[in-house]
DNA sequence: GACCTGCTGCGGTGTG
């Protein structure tokens, strides 16, 4: 039965406020009234606008609802962030306020008080705003089905943020469950622009039908670049960009509120400190925001933005989401934006007023970033936006879900198998895989049978699978979720205030009395006690900056290709736009000393230096692909002739360094009887696996899988286990499975995730095919070119050796001899 | 003549 809507109510509520009703709003509303699900492509406008509008829709539902319907849960709103839950509550309440208390609305997240929880355990509100994790937790309660029995509609906000990761998969499974209980359930999603909106819709709606609605027309976004004043003295390498400080200060000065986006936490710390040093009068007017700062600190900053007291905030992606509700006039992006979608997301944080242009100035941190900026401009104009890949049947998430459902009322195997297959990510789940997952939760698979704590789910006489032990259930509820973070150390003042968290490895290098920069202050390290580093404020302006181990997001294909296109134009002597004109002198040097790499020309440079024989290549495949490519090529060459290679790679290319000369051209041209086809995609998987330490990579990946699948317990809140303990137990499982349970599908999953996510195998294959079609331009360099130089200063070096020990010793001897001769 | 790369998100017990 379609939902009852009092349509006049929505219209009148809008018109009394003088608000326009857009065609897309009518479309969604009509769809809902006729019982259709769908995805709303919210390409622009703030989240707040959409929430208020949905609130008006819910208002019309409420007006029609019977008294009994009002007293039960009707609508579930899922948001990826706790902070958004509170803001959404306020926005939805605007149109709903006068209907209270008959029609109630509340949030349910980890922040919800225990009083509110027990209130909700008795009766849920009519509208509940929650997170994927809290929803899963609710599904693990024995009375889950009756709690959700009256649910009519589920709205998933920011679906683009969830669909590409395991949180999204968990959401899919939860929705499949709710839909199983109520086949008429409507599902609506809100998504930003993506390259694969249709897949986004499928992932949300599972096997169900639905429509894709185009939201408000895109607002204008203007990408431009702060051009370095003295391009000749602008660094060829580096990622900090402090040379641009004066230009950034001018931008901050001329706007009321500015968000300064940086790519890493340490970069944010350094920029904040430099801004303050240059403008001491801004103390108290500018702030710092990133994921390792304590919640209280971040909330204070968000509050300052809300009230308009802060002039600028230096941040990481921690403010990508959740500032929809804040007034921000200008957004700056320091360093590479990495992707078009990411740049648009950030651009959209500013100029929320209707009709206003969002302008994002890009701030380069090294010369070649001007090239990327020119490409970004073009890609944004053409809306060449990346797709987000939906994970394909991750079994760790399924295993967790099985235990959740067993707790939440229990399940029958066949029934749940059918339900799970209705979730998009598991549409191709085979009977064998299902049986494997079931067996894994029932007896721990082949190797853990003797341990009762891994017999988590058992069938009763009626064939209903349940969790047999209260303690097991408790432990499971404590580890619901798919986010796995590094173990970290708290940083606190001696007087008690929390500042944030940093990684164990950084703290372990500090001596008592050492200074470091964190949370925008210089701190003095006092002592370490129970996973907490105690500090006090220090004087002075210098200190080590903590580093965090973060994700290494490569440059997207879309952006890389746009940059290559700019190089093609430059090779035809077309320098359009201020970025390319500024870059011209540098590209002239590159062309003079060597050549320009383009989509048609594969530039290969070689150089002989004191370090050895260098080879440089610039496929523009992003750093993950270049890492794979470097080791693949080194492996294929070394198969022919033993040699030891060092690697360096960045988003534009890679370097191989060998102590012995290699006749590269014979390899690339397949001359001299060489049978090695370096760019061949034959035996690609085999060669990639052989060229890298695939086992070690899988083992690292397995740590996350083991935690999600519930093999490794992370400890009670407030008494976390250290990194070492967690690492030790997950590697133990890894080893046990490898030795005694080789068919364990979680091991297979670890390897697949490494290949797909860390090495980007698909993109590697595409890159190789592209390379085969490019004309090779080979140059021998007298010195490093503007493209080669950044690779030479990359400090990261990996080694692959097929060289025999005796050869190494021989080489060493020759070197010593050379050094000894005058 | 040179460089300080690595994001984000959630959730939770027991026993006084």
Short mmCIF file of N, CA and C in Angstrom, two decimals, chain A residues 576-682:
data_model
loop_
_atom_site.label_atom_id
_atom_site.label_comp_id
_atom_site.label_asym_id
_atom_site.label_seq_id
_atom_site.Cartn_x
_atom_site.Cartn_y
_atom_site.Cartn_z
N UNK A 576 47.30 27.27 -22.79
CA UNK A 576 46.07 28.00 -22.48
C UNK A 576 45.94 28.16 -20.98
N UNK A 577 45.45 29.31 -20.58
CA UNK A 577 45.16 29.53 -19.16
C UNK A 577 46.41 29.92 -18.39
N UNK A 578 46.19 30.60 -17.26
CA UNK A 578 47.33 31.11 -16.48
C UNK A 578 48.24 30.01 -15.94
N UNK A 579 47.66 28.83 -15.64
CA UNK A 579 48.49 27.74 -15.08
C UNK A 579 49.54 27.32 -16.10
N UNK A 580 49.07 27.04 -17.31
CA UNK A 580 49.99 26.52 -18.32
C UNK A 580 50.96 27.61 -18.77
N UNK A 581 50.48 28.85 -18.79
CA UNK A 581 51.41 29.92 -19.18
C UNK A 581 52.52 30.06 -18.13
N UNK A 582 52.13 29.90 -16.86
CA UNK A 582 53.14 30.00 -15.80
C UNK A 582 54.11 28.84 -15.87
N UNK A 583 53.60 27.71 -16.33
CA UNK A 583 54.41 26.50 -16.35
C UNK A 583 55.33 26.45 -17.57
N UNK A 584 55.06 27.30 -18.52
CA UNK A 584 55.77 27.22 -19.81
C UNK A 584 57.30 27.18 -19.68
N UNK A 585 57.90 28.07 -18.89
CA UNK A 585 59.36 28.03 -18.80
C UNK A 585 59.88 26.66 -18.36
N UNK A 586 59.15 26.05 -17.43
CA UNK A 586 59.60 24.76 -16.91
C UNK A 586 59.43 23.68 -17.98
N UNK A 587 58.29 23.71 -18.67
CA UNK A 587 58.07 22.72 -19.72
C UNK A 587 59.04 22.93 -20.87
N UNK A 588 59.45 24.18 -21.07
CA UNK A 588 60.47 24.44 -22.10
C UNK A 588 61.79 23.75 -21.72
N UNK A 589 62.14 23.85 -20.47
CA UNK A 589 63.36 23.16 -20.01
C UNK A 589 63.23 21.66 -20.25
N UNK A 590 62.06 21.13 -19.84
CA UNK A 590 61.82 19.70 -20.01
C UNK A 590 61.97 19.30 -21.48
N UNK A 591 61.40 20.11 -22.35
CA UNK A 591 61.42 19.80 -23.77
C UNK A 591 62.83 19.95 -24.35
N UNK A 592 63.54 20.93 -23.83
CA UNK A 592 64.90 21.19 -24.30
C UNK A 592 65.85 20.07 -23.90
N UNK A 593 65.73 19.65 -22.65
CA UNK A 593 66.63 18.60 -22.15
C UNK A 593 66.18 17.22 -22.60
N UNK A 594 64.86 17.08 -22.80
CA UNK A 594 64.33 15.75 -23.07
C UNK A 594 63.13 15.85 -23.99
N UNK A 595 61.94 15.57 -23.48
CA UNK A 595 60.71 15.70 -24.27
C UNK A 595 59.55 15.75 -23.29
N UNK A 596 58.36 15.99 -23.82
CA UNK A 596 57.18 15.99 -22.95
C UNK A 596 56.47 14.65 -23.03
N UNK A 597 56.12 14.08 -21.91
CA UNK A 597 55.30 12.86 -21.95
C UNK A 597 53.86 13.27 -22.27
N UNK A 598 53.20 12.55 -23.14
CA UNK A 598 51.80 12.84 -23.44
C UNK A 598 51.04 11.52 -23.54
N UNK A 599 49.77 11.61 -23.92
CA UNK A 599 48.98 10.39 -24.08
C UNK A 599 49.41 9.61 -25.31
N UNK A 600 50.15 10.27 -26.22
CA UNK A 600 50.62 9.55 -27.41
C UNK A 600 52.07 9.11 -27.26
N UNK A 601 52.82 9.87 -26.46
CA UNK A 601 54.24 9.61 -26.34
C UNK A 601 54.57 9.09 -24.94
N UNK A 602 55.21 7.94 -24.93
CA UNK A 602 55.71 7.45 -23.65
C UNK A 602 57.16 7.90 -23.54
N UNK A 603 57.40 8.81 -22.62
CA UNK A 603 58.75 9.32 -22.46
C UNK A 603 59.53 8.42 -21.52
N UNK A 604 60.70 7.98 -21.97
CA UNK A 604 61.58 7.18 -21.12
C UNK A 604 62.92 7.91 -21.07
N UNK A 605 63.36 8.16 -19.86
CA UNK A 605 64.63 8.87 -19.71
C UNK A 605 65.62 7.99 -18.97
N UNK A 606 66.87 8.07 -19.38
CA UNK A 606 67.87 7.36 -18.59
C UNK A 606 68.96 8.33 -18.17
N UNK A 607 69.58 8.02 -17.07
CA UNK A 607 70.56 8.94 -16.50
C UNK A 607 71.59 8.11 -15.75
N UNK A 608 72.86 8.45 -15.94
CA UNK A 608 73.91 7.78 -15.18
C UNK A 608 74.45 8.75 -14.15
N UNK A 609 74.38 8.37 -12.90
CA UNK A 609 74.88 9.26 -11.85
C UNK A 609 75.78 8.46 -10.92
N UNK A 610 76.28 9.11 -9.90
CA UNK A 610 77.11 8.42 -8.92
C UNK A 610 76.33 7.28 -8.25
N UNK A 611 75.00 7.50 -8.15
CA UNK A 611 74.16 6.48 -7.51
C UNK A 611 74.02 5.22 -8.36
N UNK A 612 74.13 5.38 -9.67
CA UNK A 612 73.97 4.23 -10.55
C UNK A 612 73.25 4.61 -11.83
N UNK A 613 72.53 3.64 -12.39
CA UNK A 613 71.84 3.85 -13.66
C UNK A 613 70.34 4.04 -13.41
N UNK A 614 69.84 5.22 -13.76
CA UNK A 614 68.43 5.53 -13.49
C UNK A 614 67.61 5.37 -14.76
N UNK A 615 66.39 4.93 -14.56
CA UNK A 615 65.42 4.92 -15.65
C UNK A 615 64.16 5.62 -15.14
N UNK A 616 63.66 6.56 -15.93
CA UNK A 616 62.44 7.26 -15.54
C UNK A 616 61.36 7.05 -16.58
N UNK A 617 60.15 6.84 -16.11
CA UNK A 617 59.01 6.71 -17.02
C UNK A 617 57.82 7.44 -16.44
N UNK A 618 56.99 8.01 -17.33
CA UNK A 618 55.87 8.82 -16.85
C UNK A 618 54.55 8.38 -17.48
N UNK A 619 54.00 7.27 -17.00
CA UNK A 619 52.73 6.80 -17.58
C UNK A 619 51.51 7.59 -17.08
N UNK A 620 51.62 8.38 -16.05
CA UNK A 620 50.48 9.08 -15.46
C UNK A 620 49.37 8.11 -15.06
N UNK A 621 49.74 7.12 -14.27
CA UNK A 621 48.75 6.13 -13.85
C UNK A 621 48.36 6.21 -12.39
N UNK A 622 48.90 7.19 -11.67
CA UNK A 622 48.64 7.26 -10.23
C UNK A 622 49.65 6.43 -9.47
N UNK A 623 49.92 6.79 -8.22
CA UNK A 623 51.05 6.17 -7.54
C UNK A 623 50.90 4.67 -7.29
N UNK A 624 49.68 4.19 -7.06
CA UNK A 624 49.53 2.76 -6.79
C UNK A 624 49.92 1.95 -8.02
N UNK A 625 49.45 2.39 -9.18
CA UNK A 625 49.79 1.70 -10.42
C UNK A 625 51.30 1.77 -10.68
N UNK A 626 51.90 2.92 -10.42
CA UNK A 626 53.34 3.05 -10.64
C UNK A 626 54.15 2.16 -9.72
N UNK A 627 53.66 1.97 -8.51
CA UNK A 627 54.35 1.06 -7.59
C UNK A 627 54.33 -0.35 -8.17
N UNK A 628 53.16 -0.76 -8.66
CA UNK A 628 53.05 -2.09 -9.24
C UNK A 628 53.86 -2.21 -10.52
N UNK A 629 53.79 -1.18 -11.33
CA UNK A 629 54.48 -1.17 -12.61
C UNK A 629 56.00 -1.22 -12.42
N UNK A 630 56.50 -0.46 -11.45
CA UNK A 630 57.94 -0.43 -11.20
C UNK A 630 58.42 -1.82 -10.82
N UNK A 631 57.69 -2.47 -9.92
CA UNK A 631 58.20 -3.77 -9.49
C UNK A 631 57.97 -4.82 -10.57
N UNK A 632 56.92 -4.66 -11.34
CA UNK A 632 56.67 -5.61 -12.44
C UNK A 632 57.78 -5.54 -13.48
N UNK A 633 58.15 -4.33 -13.87
CA UNK A 633 59.18 -4.16 -14.90
C UNK A 633 60.54 -4.60 -14.37
N UNK A 634 60.81 -4.25 -13.13
CA UNK A 634 62.07 -4.69 -12.54
C UNK A 634 62.14 -6.21 -12.51
N UNK A 635 61.02 -6.82 -12.19
CA UNK A 635 60.97 -8.29 -12.11
C UNK A 635 61.20 -8.92 -13.49
N UNK A 636 60.53 -8.34 -14.49
CA UNK A 636 60.65 -8.91 -15.83
C UNK A 636 62.06 -8.73 -16.41
N UNK A 637 62.66 -7.60 -16.08
CA UNK A 637 64.03 -7.38 -16.56
C UNK A 637 65.00 -8.29 -15.82
N UNK A 638 64.79 -8.39 -14.51
CA UNK A 638 65.73 -9.16 -13.69
C UNK A 638 65.64 -10.64 -14.00
N UNK A 639 64.51 -11.08 -14.54
CA UNK A 639 64.40 -12.49 -14.94
C UNK A 639 65.42 -12.82 -16.03
N UNK A 640 65.64 -11.81 -16.88
CA UNK A 640 66.56 -11.95 -18.00
C UNK A 640 68.01 -11.84 -17.54
N UNK A 641 68.26 -10.82 -16.70
CA UNK A 641 69.62 -10.55 -16.28
C UNK A 641 69.57 -10.05 -14.85
N UNK A 642 70.20 -10.79 -13.95
CA UNK A 642 70.12 -10.45 -12.52
C UNK A 642 70.59 -9.02 -12.26
N UNK A 643 69.87 -8.34 -11.45
CA UNK A 643 70.22 -6.97 -11.11
C UNK A 643 69.45 -6.61 -9.85
N UNK A 644 69.87 -5.57 -9.16
CA UNK A 644 69.14 -5.12 -7.98
C UNK A 644 68.59 -3.74 -8.26
N UNK A 645 67.29 -3.59 -8.11
CA UNK A 645 66.70 -2.30 -8.42
C UNK A 645 66.17 -1.60 -7.18
N UNK A 646 66.32 -0.29 -7.16
CA UNK A 646 65.61 0.53 -6.17
C UNK A 646 64.50 1.23 -6.92
N UNK A 647 63.40 1.45 -6.21
CA UNK A 647 62.27 2.12 -6.86
C UNK A 647 61.97 3.45 -6.23
N UNK A 648 61.39 4.32 -7.02
CA UNK A 648 60.73 5.50 -6.48
C UNK A 648 59.52 5.74 -7.35
N UNK A 649 58.44 6.22 -6.78
CA UNK A 649 57.27 6.48 -7.63
C UNK A 649 56.44 7.61 -7.05
N UNK A 650 55.76 8.30 -7.95
CA UNK A 650 54.77 9.30 -7.52
C UNK A 650 53.56 9.17 -8.46
N UNK A 651 52.68 10.16 -8.45
CA UNK A 651 51.46 10.04 -9.24
C UNK A 651 51.71 10.15 -10.74
N UNK A 652 52.85 10.70 -11.12
CA UNK A 652 53.10 10.93 -12.54
C UNK A 652 53.97 9.84 -13.17
N UNK A 653 54.84 9.25 -12.38
CA UNK A 653 55.73 8.26 -12.97
C UNK A 653 56.52 7.49 -11.94
N UNK A 654 57.55 6.80 -12.42
CA UNK A 654 58.38 6.05 -11.49
C UNK A 654 59.82 6.01 -11.96
N UNK A 655 60.69 5.62 -11.05
CA UNK A 655 62.11 5.52 -11.33
C UNK A 655 62.61 4.15 -10.94
N UNK A 656 63.46 3.58 -11.80
CA UNK A 656 64.18 2.37 -11.40
C UNK A 656 65.65 2.72 -11.35
N UNK A 657 66.31 2.32 -10.29
CA UNK A 657 67.73 2.62 -10.16
C UNK A 657 68.49 1.30 -10.03
N UNK A 658 69.47 1.11 -10.93
CA UNK A 658 70.23 -0.14 -10.90
C UNK A 658 71.71 0.17 -10.78
N UNK A 659 72.46 -0.67 -10.06
CA UNK A 659 73.91 -0.46 -9.96
C UNK A 659 74.62 -0.84 -11.26
N UNK A 660 74.01 -1.76 -12.02
CA UNK A 660 74.62 -2.20 -13.27
C UNK A 660 73.85 -1.61 -14.45
N UNK A 661 74.56 -1.24 -15.50
CA UNK A 661 73.92 -0.68 -16.68
C UNK A 661 72.96 -1.70 -17.29
N UNK A 662 71.83 -1.22 -17.77
CA UNK A 662 70.86 -2.07 -18.43
C UNK A 662 70.64 -1.49 -19.83
N UNK A 663 70.62 -2.37 -20.82
CA UNK A 663 70.33 -1.89 -22.17
C UNK A 663 68.81 -1.80 -22.33
N UNK A 664 68.26 -0.73 -21.82
CA UNK A 664 66.80 -0.61 -21.75
C UNK A 664 66.15 -0.68 -23.12
N UNK A 665 66.78 -0.04 -24.10
CA UNK A 665 66.13 0.03 -25.40
C UNK A 665 65.91 -1.36 -26.00
N UNK A 666 66.86 -2.25 -25.74
CA UNK A 666 66.67 -3.59 -26.29
C UNK A 666 65.44 -4.24 -25.68
N UNK A 667 65.19 -3.94 -24.42
CA UNK A 667 63.99 -4.48 -23.79
C UNK A 667 62.73 -3.87 -24.37
N UNK A 668 62.75 -2.54 -24.45
CA UNK A 668 61.53 -1.88 -24.90
C UNK A 668 61.20 -2.19 -26.36
N UNK A 669 62.26 -2.42 -27.14
CA UNK A 669 62.01 -2.70 -28.55
C UNK A 669 61.99 -4.19 -28.84
N UNK A 670 62.24 -4.97 -27.79
CA UNK A 670 62.28 -6.41 -28.00
C UNK A 670 63.43 -6.83 -28.89
N UNK A 671 64.54 -6.06 -28.86
CA UNK A 671 65.70 -6.36 -29.72
C UNK A 671 66.63 -7.36 -29.05
N UNK A 672 67.73 -7.62 -29.70
CA UNK A 672 68.82 -8.45 -29.16
C UNK A 672 68.32 -9.79 -28.64
N UNK A 673 67.35 -10.32 -29.30
CA UNK A 673 66.84 -11.63 -28.91
C UNK A 673 66.09 -11.62 -27.58
N UNK A 674 65.90 -10.45 -27.04
CA UNK A 674 65.18 -10.38 -25.77
C UNK A 674 63.74 -10.83 -25.97
N UNK A 675 63.30 -11.71 -25.10
CA UNK A 675 61.95 -12.23 -25.27
C UNK A 675 61.00 -11.59 -24.26
N UNK A 676 61.55 -10.68 -23.51
CA UNK A 676 60.72 -10.09 -22.47
C UNK A 676 59.90 -8.95 -23.06
N UNK A 677 58.61 -9.08 -22.98
CA UNK A 677 57.76 -7.98 -23.39
C UNK A 677 57.36 -7.25 -22.11
N UNK A 678 57.99 -6.12 -21.89
CA UNK A 678 57.83 -5.47 -20.58
C UNK A 678 56.40 -5.04 -20.29
N UNK A 679 55.69 -4.62 -21.32
CA UNK A 679 54.34 -4.11 -21.08
C UNK A 679 53.26 -5.14 -21.38
N UNK A 680 53.66 -6.37 -21.52
CA UNK A 680 52.67 -7.40 -21.86
C UNK A 680 51.69 -7.61 -20.72
N UNK A 681 50.43 -7.88 -21.09
CA UNK A 681 49.48 -8.20 -20.03
C UNK A 681 49.30 -9.71 -19.88
N UNK A 682 50.09 -10.46 -20.63
CA UNK A 682 50.09 -11.92 -20.40
C UNK A 682 50.76 -12.21 -19.06
#
